[in-house]
């Protein structure tokens, strides 16, 4: 069955520390991968996406993500977290032969001063 | 640009009532989606549409219906509201999906409570 897994429900990091949010997918076909961010009471905003080519992709707000086919992963990273990054982060997958977009359960990020 | 607009923002329904959640986009996107978001569960796809006149079920379609008579509008219908449908509902649209998929744009959400 197709699935998107975000193993970490909640992560707390100190401001200025580095961040890595995990995302694993289980799909038979070539995936298109996305990371979205949701601030409280808001809709989702795209951070970055991977379709093909360079496996390290850059996004907005200083985020990057690396696609690793061998590990079926698409982890999100940021070298230095800011208090404004506190939000919920969702990994999403679309496959070549499907028309729907599936999301992981989300990871809530708390940033300590 | 208005983007994706959802109405209403909040609604309280009694068990057994029906209602329609409205969604409209002004970006001429072909693909539109309806998701529900429950705490700790992420977003679950209810229905989606790849163009006017074409709709398909997602992961959790039971208790819902949709229609897509125009490119702009994709309303979600709840016929007999149940407490299990208490959730936050998001509408989204994208220019393309599947092969050649493009970014999805989301509305602000509709918070629905069924009592």
PDB file of C-alpha atoms in Angstrom, chain A residues 13-21 47-48 56-66 75-83 85 89 109 111:
ATOM      1  CA  UNK A  13      15.106  22.364  19.106  1.00  0.00           C
ATOM      2  CA  UNK A  14      16.856  25.407  20.477  1.00  0.00           C
ATOM      3  CA  UNK A  15      16.982  28.545  18.415  1.00  0.00           C
ATOM      4  CA  UNK A  16      20.137  28.533  16.319  1.00  0.00           C
ATOM      5  CA  UNK A  17      20.464  24.757  16.375  1.00  0.00           C
ATOM      6  CA  UNK A  18      20.285  22.616  13.263  1.00  0.00           C
ATOM      7  CA  UNK A  19      17.145  20.756  12.285  1.00  0.00           C
ATOM      8  CA  UNK A  20      16.333  17.579  10.413  1.00  0.00           C
ATOM      9  CA  UNK A  21      12.781  16.329   9.865  1.00  0.00           C
ATOM     10  CA  UNK A  47       8.670  24.945   1.206  1.00  0.00           C
ATOM     11  CA  UNK A  48      10.300  22.953  -1.572  1.00  0.00           C
ATOM     12  CA  UNK A  56      19.539  18.118  -2.963  1.00  0.00           C
ATOM     13  CA  UNK A  57      16.893  20.796  -3.381  1.00  0.00           C
ATOM     14  CA  UNK A  58      16.749  24.262  -1.919  1.00  0.00           C
ATOM     15  CA  UNK A  59      13.586  25.885  -0.727  1.00  0.00           C
ATOM     16  CA  UNK A  60      12.301  29.028   0.868  1.00  0.00           C
ATOM     17  CA  UNK A  61      13.224  30.274   4.339  1.00  0.00           C
ATOM     18  CA  UNK A  62      16.622  28.582   4.232  1.00  0.00           C
ATOM     19  CA  UNK A  63      15.294  25.016   4.097  1.00  0.00           C
ATOM     20  CA  UNK A  64      16.738  22.220   2.006  1.00  0.00           C
ATOM     21  CA  UNK A  65      15.875  18.574   1.486  1.00  0.00           C
ATOM     22  CA  UNK A  66      17.709  15.572   0.116  1.00  0.00           C
ATOM     23  CA  UNK A  75      14.442  14.573   4.833  1.00  0.00           C
ATOM     24  CA  UNK A  76      14.090  18.290   5.446  1.00  0.00           C
ATOM     25  CA  UNK A  77      17.000  20.241   6.950  1.00  0.00           C
ATOM     26  CA  UNK A  78      17.867  23.691   8.125  1.00  0.00           C
ATOM     27  CA  UNK A  79      21.314  24.679   9.450  1.00  0.00           C
ATOM     28  CA  UNK A  80      20.086  27.218  12.003  1.00  0.00           C
ATOM     29  CA  UNK A  81      16.504  27.351  13.239  1.00  0.00           C
ATOM     30  CA  UNK A  82      14.730  30.634  13.956  1.00  0.00           C
ATOM     31  CA  UNK A  83      11.883  31.077  16.433  1.00  0.00           C
ATOM     32  CA  UNK A  85      10.117  28.324  12.145  1.00  0.00           C
ATOM     33  CA  UNK A  89       5.646  20.396   8.703  1.00  0.00           C
ATOM     34  CA  UNK A 109       8.324  21.808  15.557  1.00  0.00           C
ATOM     35  CA  UNK A 111      11.695  26.210  19.001  1.00  0.00           C
TER      36      UNK A 111
END
